[in-house]
Coordinates of C-alpha atoms and ligand atoms in Angstrom, one line a residue:
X491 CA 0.0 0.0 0.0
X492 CA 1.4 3.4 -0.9
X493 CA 1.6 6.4 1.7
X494 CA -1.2 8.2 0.5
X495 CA -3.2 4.6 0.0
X496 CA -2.6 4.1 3.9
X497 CA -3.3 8.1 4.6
X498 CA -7.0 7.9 2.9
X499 CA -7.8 4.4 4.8
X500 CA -6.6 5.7 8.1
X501 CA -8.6 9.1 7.9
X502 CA -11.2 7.7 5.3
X503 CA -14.5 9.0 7.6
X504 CA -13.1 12.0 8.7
X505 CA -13.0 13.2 5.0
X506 CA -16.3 12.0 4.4
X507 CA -17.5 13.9 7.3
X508 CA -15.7 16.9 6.4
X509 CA -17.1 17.3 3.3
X510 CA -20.8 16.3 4.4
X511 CA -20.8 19.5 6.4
X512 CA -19.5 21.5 4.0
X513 CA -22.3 20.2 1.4
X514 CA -25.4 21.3 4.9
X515 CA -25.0 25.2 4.1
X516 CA -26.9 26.2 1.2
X517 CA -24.2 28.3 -0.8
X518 CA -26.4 29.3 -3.4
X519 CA -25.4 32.2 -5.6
X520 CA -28.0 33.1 -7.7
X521 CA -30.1 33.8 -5.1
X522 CA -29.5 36.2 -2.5
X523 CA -31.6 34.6 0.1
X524 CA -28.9 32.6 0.4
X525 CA -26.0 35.3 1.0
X526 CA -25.6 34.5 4.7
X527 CA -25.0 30.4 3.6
X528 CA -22.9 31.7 1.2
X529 CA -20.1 33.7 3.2
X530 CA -20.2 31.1 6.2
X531 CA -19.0 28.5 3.5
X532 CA -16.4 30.9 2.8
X533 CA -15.6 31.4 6.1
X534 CA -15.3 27.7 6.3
X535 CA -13.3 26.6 3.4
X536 CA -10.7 29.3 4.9
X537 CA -10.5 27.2 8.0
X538 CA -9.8 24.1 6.2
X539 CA -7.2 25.4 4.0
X540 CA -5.6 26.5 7.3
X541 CA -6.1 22.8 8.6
X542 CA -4.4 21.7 5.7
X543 CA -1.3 23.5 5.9
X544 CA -1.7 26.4 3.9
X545 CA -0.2 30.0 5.0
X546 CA -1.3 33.3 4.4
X547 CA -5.1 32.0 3.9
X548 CA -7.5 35.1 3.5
X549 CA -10.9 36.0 2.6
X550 CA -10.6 38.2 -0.4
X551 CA -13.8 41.0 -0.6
X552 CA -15.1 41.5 -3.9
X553 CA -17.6 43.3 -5.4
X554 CA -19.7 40.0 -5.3
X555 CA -19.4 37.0 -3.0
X556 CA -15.5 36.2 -1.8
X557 CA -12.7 34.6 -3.2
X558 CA -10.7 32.4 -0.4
X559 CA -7.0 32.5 -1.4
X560 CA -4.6 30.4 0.4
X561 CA -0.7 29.5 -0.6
X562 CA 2.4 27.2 0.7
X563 CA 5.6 29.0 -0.6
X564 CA 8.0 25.9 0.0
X565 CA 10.9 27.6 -2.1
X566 CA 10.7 30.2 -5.3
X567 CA 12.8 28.2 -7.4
X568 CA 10.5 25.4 -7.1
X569 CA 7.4 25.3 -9.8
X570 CA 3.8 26.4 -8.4
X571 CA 0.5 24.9 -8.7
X572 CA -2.4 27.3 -8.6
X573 CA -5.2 24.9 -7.9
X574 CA -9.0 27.0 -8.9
X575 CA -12.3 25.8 -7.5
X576 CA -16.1 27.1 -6.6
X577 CA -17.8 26.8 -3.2
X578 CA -20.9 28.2 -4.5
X579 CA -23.5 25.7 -5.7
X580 CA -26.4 25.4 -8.2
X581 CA -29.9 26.5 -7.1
X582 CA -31.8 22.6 -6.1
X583 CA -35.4 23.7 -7.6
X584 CA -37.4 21.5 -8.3
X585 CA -37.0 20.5 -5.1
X586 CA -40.1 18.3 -5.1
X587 CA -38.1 15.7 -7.4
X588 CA -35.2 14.7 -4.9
X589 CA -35.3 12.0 -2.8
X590 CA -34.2 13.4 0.0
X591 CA -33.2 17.1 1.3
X592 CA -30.9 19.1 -1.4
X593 CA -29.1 20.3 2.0
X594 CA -28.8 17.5 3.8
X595 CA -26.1 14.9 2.9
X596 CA -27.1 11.3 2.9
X597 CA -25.3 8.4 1.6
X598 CA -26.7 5.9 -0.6
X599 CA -25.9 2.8 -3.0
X600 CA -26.5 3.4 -6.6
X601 CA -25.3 0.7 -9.5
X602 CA -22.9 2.7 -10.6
X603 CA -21.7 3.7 -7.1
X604 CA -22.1 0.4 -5.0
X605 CA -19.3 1.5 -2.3
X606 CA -21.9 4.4 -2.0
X607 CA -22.1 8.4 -3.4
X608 CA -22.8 11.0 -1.4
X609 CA -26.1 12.8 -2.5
X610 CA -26.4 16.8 -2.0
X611 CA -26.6 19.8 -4.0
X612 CA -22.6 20.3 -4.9
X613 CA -21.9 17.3 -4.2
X614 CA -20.1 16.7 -7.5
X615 CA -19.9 20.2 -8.5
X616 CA -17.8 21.8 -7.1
X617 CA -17.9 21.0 -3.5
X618 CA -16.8 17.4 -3.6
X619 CA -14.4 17.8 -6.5
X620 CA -13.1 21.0 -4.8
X621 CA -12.6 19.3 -1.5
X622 CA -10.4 16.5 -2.8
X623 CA -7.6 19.3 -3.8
X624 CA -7.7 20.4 0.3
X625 CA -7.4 16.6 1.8
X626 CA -4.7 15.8 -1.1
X627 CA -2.7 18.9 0.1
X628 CA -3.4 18.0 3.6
X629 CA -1.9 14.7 3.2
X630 CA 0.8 16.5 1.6
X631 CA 2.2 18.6 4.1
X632 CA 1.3 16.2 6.5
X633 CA 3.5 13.3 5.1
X634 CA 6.1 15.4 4.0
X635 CA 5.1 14.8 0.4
X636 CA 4.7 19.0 -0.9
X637 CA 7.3 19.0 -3.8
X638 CA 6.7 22.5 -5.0
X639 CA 4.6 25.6 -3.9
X640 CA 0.7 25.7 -4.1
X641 CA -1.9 28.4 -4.2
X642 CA -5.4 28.0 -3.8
X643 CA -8.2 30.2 -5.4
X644 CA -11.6 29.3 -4.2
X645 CA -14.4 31.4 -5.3
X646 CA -18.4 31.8 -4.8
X647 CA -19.7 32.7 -8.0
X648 CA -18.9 30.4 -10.9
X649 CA -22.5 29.4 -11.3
X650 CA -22.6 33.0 -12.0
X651 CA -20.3 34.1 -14.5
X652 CA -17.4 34.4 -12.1
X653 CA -17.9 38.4 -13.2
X654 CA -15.4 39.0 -10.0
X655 CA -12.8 36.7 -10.2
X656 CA -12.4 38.2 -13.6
X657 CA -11.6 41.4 -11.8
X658 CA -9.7 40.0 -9.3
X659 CA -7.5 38.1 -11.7
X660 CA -6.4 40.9 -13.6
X661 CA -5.8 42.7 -10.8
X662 CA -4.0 40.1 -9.1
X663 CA -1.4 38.7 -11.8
X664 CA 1.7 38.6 -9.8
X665 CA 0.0 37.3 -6.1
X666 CA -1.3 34.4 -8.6
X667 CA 1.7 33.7 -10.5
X668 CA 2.2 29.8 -11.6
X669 CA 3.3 27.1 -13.8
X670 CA 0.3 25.5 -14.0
X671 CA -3.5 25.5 -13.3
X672 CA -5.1 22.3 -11.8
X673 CA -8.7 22.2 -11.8
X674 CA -11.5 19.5 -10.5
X675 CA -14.8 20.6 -12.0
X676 CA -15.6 18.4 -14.8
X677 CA -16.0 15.1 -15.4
X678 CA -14.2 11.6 -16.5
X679 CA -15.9 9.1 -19.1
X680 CA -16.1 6.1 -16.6
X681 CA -15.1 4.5 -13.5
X682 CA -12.8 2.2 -15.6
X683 CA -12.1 4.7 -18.1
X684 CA -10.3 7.7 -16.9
X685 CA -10.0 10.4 -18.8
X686 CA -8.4 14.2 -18.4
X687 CA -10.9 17.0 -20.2
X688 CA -9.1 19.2 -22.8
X689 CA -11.9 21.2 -23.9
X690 CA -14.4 23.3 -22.6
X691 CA -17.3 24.8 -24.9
X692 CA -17.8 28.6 -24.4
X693 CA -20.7 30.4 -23.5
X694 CA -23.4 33.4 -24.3
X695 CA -26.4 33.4 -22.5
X696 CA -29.0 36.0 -23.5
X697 CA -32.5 36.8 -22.5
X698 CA -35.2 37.6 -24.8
X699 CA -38.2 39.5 -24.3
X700 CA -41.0 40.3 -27.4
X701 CA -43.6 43.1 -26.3
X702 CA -47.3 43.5 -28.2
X703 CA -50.3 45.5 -27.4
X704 CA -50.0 47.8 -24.1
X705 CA -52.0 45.0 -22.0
X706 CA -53.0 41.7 -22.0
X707 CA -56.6 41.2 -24.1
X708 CA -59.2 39.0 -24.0
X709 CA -58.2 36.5 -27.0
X710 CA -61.7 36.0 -28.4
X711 CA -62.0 40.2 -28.9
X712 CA -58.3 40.8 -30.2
X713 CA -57.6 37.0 -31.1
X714 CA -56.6 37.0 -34.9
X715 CA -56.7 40.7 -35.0
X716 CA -53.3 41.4 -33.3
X717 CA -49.7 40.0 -33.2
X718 CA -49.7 36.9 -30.1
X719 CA -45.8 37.4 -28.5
X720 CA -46.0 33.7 -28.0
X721 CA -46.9 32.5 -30.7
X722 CA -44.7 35.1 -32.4
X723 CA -41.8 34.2 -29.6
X724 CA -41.9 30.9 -30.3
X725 CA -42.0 31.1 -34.2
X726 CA -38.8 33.4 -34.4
X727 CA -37.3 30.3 -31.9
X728 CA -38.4 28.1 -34.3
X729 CA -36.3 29.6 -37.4
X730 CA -33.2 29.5 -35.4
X731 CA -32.5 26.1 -36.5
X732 CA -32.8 24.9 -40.0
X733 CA -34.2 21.2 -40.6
X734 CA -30.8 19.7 -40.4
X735 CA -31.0 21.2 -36.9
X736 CA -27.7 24.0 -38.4
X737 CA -28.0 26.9 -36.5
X738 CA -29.5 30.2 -39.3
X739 CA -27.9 33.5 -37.6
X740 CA -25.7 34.2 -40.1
X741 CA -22.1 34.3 -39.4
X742 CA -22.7 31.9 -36.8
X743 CA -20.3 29.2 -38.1
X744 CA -17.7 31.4 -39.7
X745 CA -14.7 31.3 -36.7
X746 CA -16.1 27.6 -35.8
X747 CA -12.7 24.9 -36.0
X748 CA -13.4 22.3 -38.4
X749 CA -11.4 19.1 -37.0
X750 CA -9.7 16.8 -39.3
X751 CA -10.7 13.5 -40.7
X752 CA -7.9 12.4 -38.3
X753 CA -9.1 14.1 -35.4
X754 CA -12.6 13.0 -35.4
X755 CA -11.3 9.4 -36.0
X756 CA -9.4 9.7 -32.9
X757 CA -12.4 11.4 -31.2
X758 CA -14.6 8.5 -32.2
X759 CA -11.6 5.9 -30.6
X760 CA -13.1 7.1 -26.9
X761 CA -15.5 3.9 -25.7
X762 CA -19.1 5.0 -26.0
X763 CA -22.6 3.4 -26.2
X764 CA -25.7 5.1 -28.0
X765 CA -27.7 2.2 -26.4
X766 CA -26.8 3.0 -22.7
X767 CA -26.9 6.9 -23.2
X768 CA -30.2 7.0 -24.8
X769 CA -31.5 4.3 -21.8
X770 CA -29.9 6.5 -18.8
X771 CA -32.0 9.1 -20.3
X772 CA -35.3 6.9 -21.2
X773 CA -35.8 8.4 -24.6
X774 CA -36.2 6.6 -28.4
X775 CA -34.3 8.7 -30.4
X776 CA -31.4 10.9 -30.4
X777 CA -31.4 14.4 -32.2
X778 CA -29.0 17.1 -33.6
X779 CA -27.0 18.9 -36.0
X780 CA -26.5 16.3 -39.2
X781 CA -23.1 15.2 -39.9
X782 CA -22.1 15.0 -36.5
X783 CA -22.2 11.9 -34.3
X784 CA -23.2 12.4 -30.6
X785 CA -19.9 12.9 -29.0
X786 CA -19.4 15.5 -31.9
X787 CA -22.5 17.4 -31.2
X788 CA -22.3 17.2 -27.4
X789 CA -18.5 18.7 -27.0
X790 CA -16.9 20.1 -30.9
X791 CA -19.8 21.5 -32.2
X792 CA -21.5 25.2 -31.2
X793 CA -25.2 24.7 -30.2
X794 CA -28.4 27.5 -29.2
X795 CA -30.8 26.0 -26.5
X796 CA -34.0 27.7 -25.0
X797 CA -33.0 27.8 -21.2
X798 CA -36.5 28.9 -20.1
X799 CA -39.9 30.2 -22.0
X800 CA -42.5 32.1 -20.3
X801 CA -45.3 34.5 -20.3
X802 CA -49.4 34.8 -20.1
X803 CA -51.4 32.4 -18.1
X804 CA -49.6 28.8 -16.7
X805 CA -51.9 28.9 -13.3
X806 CA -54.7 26.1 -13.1
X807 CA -57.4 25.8 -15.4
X808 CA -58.0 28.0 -18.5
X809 CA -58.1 32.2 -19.0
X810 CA -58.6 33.2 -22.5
X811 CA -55.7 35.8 -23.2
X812 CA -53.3 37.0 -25.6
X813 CA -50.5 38.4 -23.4
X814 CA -48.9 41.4 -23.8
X815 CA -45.3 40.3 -23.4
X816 CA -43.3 36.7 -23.7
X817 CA -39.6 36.3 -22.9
X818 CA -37.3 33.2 -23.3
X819 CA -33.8 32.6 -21.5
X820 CA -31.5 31.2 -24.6
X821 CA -27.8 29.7 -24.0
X822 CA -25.5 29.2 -26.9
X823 CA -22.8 26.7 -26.3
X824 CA -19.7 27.7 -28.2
X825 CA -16.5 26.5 -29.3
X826 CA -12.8 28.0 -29.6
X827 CA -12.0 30.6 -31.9
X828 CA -15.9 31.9 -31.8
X829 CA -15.7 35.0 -29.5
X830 CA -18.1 35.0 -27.0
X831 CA -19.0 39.0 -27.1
X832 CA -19.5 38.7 -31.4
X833 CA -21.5 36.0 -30.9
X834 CA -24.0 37.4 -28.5
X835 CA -23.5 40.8 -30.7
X836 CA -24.6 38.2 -34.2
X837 CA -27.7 37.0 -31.8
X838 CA -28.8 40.4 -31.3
X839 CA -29.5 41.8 -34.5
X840 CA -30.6 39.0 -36.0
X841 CA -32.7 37.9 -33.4
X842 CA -34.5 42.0 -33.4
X843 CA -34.4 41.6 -37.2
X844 CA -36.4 38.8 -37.1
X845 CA -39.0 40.5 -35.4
X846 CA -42.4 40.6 -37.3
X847 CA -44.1 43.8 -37.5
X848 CA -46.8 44.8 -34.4
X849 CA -44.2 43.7 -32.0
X850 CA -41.0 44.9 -30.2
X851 CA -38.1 42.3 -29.6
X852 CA -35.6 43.0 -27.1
X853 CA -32.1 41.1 -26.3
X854 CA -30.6 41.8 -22.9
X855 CA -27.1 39.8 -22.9
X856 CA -26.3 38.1 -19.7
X857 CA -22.8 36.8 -19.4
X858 CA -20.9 34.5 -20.8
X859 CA -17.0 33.4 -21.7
X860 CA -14.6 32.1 -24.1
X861 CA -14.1 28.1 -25.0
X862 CA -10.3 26.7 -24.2
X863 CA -8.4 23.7 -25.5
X864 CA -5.3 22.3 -24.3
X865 CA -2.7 20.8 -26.0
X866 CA -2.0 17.0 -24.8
X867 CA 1.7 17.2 -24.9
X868 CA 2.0 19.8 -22.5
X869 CA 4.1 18.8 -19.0
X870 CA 0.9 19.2 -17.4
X871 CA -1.2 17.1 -19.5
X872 CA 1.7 14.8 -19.3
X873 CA 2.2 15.0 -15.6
X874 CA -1.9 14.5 -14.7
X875 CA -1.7 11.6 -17.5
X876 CA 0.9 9.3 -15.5
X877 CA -0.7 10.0 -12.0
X878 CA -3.9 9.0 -13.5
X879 CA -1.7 5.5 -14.6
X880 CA -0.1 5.1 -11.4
X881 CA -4.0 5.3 -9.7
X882 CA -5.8 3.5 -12.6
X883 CA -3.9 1.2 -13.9
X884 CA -4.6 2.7 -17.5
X885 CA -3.5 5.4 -19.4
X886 CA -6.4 8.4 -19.7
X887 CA -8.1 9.3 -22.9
X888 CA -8.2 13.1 -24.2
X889 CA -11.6 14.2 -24.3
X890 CA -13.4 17.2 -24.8
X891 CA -16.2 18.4 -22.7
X892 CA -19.5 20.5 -23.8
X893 CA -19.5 22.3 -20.1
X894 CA -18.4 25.7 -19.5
X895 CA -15.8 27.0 -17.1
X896 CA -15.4 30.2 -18.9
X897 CA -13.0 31.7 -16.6
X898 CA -10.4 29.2 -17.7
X899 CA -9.9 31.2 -21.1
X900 CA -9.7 33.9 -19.2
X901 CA -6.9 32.4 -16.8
X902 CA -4.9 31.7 -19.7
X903 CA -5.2 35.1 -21.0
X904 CA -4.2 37.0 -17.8
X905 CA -1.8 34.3 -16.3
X906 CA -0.5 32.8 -19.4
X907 CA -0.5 29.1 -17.9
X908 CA -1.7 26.4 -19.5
X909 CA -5.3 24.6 -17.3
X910 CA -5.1 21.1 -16.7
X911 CA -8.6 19.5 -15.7
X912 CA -8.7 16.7 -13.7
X913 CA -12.8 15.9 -13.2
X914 CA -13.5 13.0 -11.4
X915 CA -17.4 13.2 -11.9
X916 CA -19.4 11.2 -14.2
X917 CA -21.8 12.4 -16.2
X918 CA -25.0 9.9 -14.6
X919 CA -23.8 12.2 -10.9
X920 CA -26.8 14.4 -12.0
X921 CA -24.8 17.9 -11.6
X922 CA -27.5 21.0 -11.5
X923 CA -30.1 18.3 -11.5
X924 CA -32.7 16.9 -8.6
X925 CA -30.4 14.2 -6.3
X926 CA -26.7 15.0 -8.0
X927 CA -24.3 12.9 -5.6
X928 CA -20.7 11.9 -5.9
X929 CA -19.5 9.1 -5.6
X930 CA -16.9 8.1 -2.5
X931 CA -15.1 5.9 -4.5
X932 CA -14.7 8.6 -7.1
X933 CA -14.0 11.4 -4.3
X934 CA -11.4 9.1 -3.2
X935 CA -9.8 8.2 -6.1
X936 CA -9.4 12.3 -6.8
X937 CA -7.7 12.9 -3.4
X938 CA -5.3 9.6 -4.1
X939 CA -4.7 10.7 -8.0
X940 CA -4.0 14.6 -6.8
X941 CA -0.4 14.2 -5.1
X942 CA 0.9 12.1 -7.9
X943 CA 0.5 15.2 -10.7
X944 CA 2.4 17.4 -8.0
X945 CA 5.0 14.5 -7.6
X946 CA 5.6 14.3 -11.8
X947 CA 5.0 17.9 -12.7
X948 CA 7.7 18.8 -10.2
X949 CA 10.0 16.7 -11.6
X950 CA 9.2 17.1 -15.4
X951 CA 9.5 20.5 -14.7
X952 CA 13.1 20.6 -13.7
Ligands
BES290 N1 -18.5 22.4 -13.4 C1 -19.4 23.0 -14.3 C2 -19.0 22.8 -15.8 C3 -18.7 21.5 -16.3 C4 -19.3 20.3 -15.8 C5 -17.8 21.3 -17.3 C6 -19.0 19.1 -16.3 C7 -17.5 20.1 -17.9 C8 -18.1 19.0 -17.3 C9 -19.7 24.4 -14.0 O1 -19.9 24.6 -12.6 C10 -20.9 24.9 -14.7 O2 -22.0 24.5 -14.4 N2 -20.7 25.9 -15.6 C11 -21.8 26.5 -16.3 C12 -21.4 27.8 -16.9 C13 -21.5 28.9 -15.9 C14 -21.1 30.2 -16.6 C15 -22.8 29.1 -15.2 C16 -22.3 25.6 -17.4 O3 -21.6 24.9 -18.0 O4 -23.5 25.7 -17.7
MN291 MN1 -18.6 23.5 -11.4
MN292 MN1 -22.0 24.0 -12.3

């Protein structure tokens, strides 16, 4: 049994019961109900970067909820890890379809977890994922086993569009100063097939709002007569995709990466079954852009979803009315080289050209960040792919995600260091979604993994 093998067994509950009280206080940032939850986890993942042997650990005010900062100078000379997390969680609604409390930890067996997953909002993202980085540099400078210097940047708000940490980055270049960025906020293909992410999709997210007559009419009076903003709403949706499901705002593909033959043979390498996705999710039939296989539309390829769609009367039983107003929330899921801010710029006018007459369209933009790829023969990619060997047994496959983390772009672009994403998460953990758990064997597995990219990025780095 290796050091950190005997470490986890010996202190195995403690982390479990660590992290179950960190996944009780609602840290919900989207809602400000929830601020006081929010800065008491703060407060407490301060503490436990303390407990783990970090120096200089401090709660740093922004303009939004806090970022905790924390670092472990062993010597300059040596390389630095800046390792990048979120304590802030996902809102649970609807809360009527978990099985038990959102905020109150249980563990249970599932088949895919049968030494048991922890179920909570956050327990996967980021809470869990985050809290293996602390216990793995706890058992560091416990055992003796820090090879370089570490800095930890845990904030509140990525759920949000991290609008702060932006600031706080740029602000901050020197203080946050490394060699490499280590992240745990994604996910791996299976418990048998590890994998290290090296690609996140960008984002725009925009809301929508279509305005008609002054007030809402009775719809046998006016019905026919005047323009419906749902029916109109929904039609100008509609034309957004084509019947080959291509998206039709012009200019929309122009900057989009076209991978090579080669690539996309490569791509398709990555073990995969159509069968078991489409019966985790219980439908017949899968759907999307033509040309593309799944794995292709879900991670390479730019997509526009409706988010949300609302407006006139969704209470019991009927009211006959044409509503004055309908709104939509719409994300669009992007991919490198297509700029976030032109993209959301391309929405706008088309979307308000679009507009039929005897209506007003309006696009707010909400936030939203760049997509990132990293290169696989980078010493961190390299580095996180033989601790993944040494843990798994197997070497991990490249693949790219359709998430968002957009402030990893943004990381690059201020701190020039390459990101390397180690998720331990699988996609069936239900992240955002009613009962999302993480698995303990998978939470384990992280904190075990974690040392060993230290370990070999230390020494492929000298
Ligand atoms: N951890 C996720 C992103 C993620 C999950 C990436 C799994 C890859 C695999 C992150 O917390 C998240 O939810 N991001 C948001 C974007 C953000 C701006 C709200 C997203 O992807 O919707
Ligand atoms: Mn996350
Ligand atoms: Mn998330």
């Amino acid at each position: 049994m290796s050091n950190i093998q005997s470490y986890i067994t010996n202190h195995k509950d403690r982390f479990l019961n660590e992290l179950i009280e960190l996944l009780k206080i609602p840290s919900i940032s989207a809602d400000s109900a929830y601020k006081d939850d929010v800065l008491k986890t703060a407060d407490l993942i301060k503490d436990s970067l303390v407990k783990a042997g970090c120096e200089h650990v401090e709660i740093c005010q922004t303009d939004g909820y806090p970022i905790v900062y924390g670092e472990k100078i062993i010597d300059p000379n040596l390389p630095t890890v800046l390792v990048y997390g979120h304590y802030d969680v996902q809102p649970p609604d609807p809360l009527n379809l978990w099985n038990s409390p959102p905020f109150e930890p249980v563990i249970k067996n599932t088949k895919l977890h049968p030494e048991g997953a922890i179920f909570a909002r956050g327990a996967c993202d980021d809470k869990g994922q985050m809290y293996m980085h602390v216990k793995a540099m706890e058992f560091m400078t416990n055992e003796g086993e820090l090879p370089c210097n570490v800095k930890f940047m845990i904030e509140g708000e990525e759920e949000v569009g991290s609008v702060n940490l932006a600031h706080y980055v740029k602000a901050n270049r020197e203080k946050l100063k490394n060699d490499v960025i280590l992240i745990s906020d994604t996910g791996m293909i299976a418990k048998d097939v590890p994998s290290i992410t090296t690609g996140l999709r960008g984002l725009s997210y925009v809301e929508v709002k279509v305005t008609g007559s002054n007030r809402d009419l009775h719809s046998g009076l006016y019905g026919g007569a005047v323009a419906n903003p749902i029916n109109v709403l929904t039609k100008m949706i509609a034309s957004l995709h084509d019947e080959n499901n291509h998206i039709t705002i012009p200019g929309f593909y122009d900057k989009v990466e076209n991978l090579s033959d080669a690539e996309r043979a490569e791509m398709a390498k990555a073990p995969f079954s159509l069968e078991d996705y489409k019966k985790a999710l219980d439908i017949d039939a899968l759907h999307g852009e033509e040309g593309y296989t799944t794995n292709e539309r879900n991670s390479i390829r730019p997509t526009l979803d409706v988010n949300g769609i609302w407006g006139g009367y969704t209470g019991e039983g009927a009211k006959t009315v044409i509503a004055s107003k309908a709104y939509a929330k719409i994300s669009m899921r992007l991919v490198p080289n297509q700029d976030w801010e032109e993209i959301t710029d391309l929405f706008k006018s088309h979307f308000e050209g679009i507009a039929p007459k005897g209506v007003t369209v309006k696009v707010t933009p909400h936030h939203g960040g760049q997509g990132y790829v990293t290169p696989i023969d980078s010493i961190g990619y390299k580095a996180a792919s033989k601790a993944y060997e040494q843990t798994f047994g197997k070497t991990p496959i490249p693949q790219r995600s359709g998430g968002s983390i957009p402030i990893v772009a943004l990381f690059e672009q201020e701190l020039k260091s390459k990101t390397i994403l180690m998720g331990f998460g699988l996609d069936s953990d239900a992240i955002h979604s009613p009962n999302e758990h993480f698995g303990i064997w998978n939470y384990l597995k992280g904190i075990e993994t974690i040392p060993y990219f230290y370990k070999h990025f230390t020494q492929m780095k000298k």
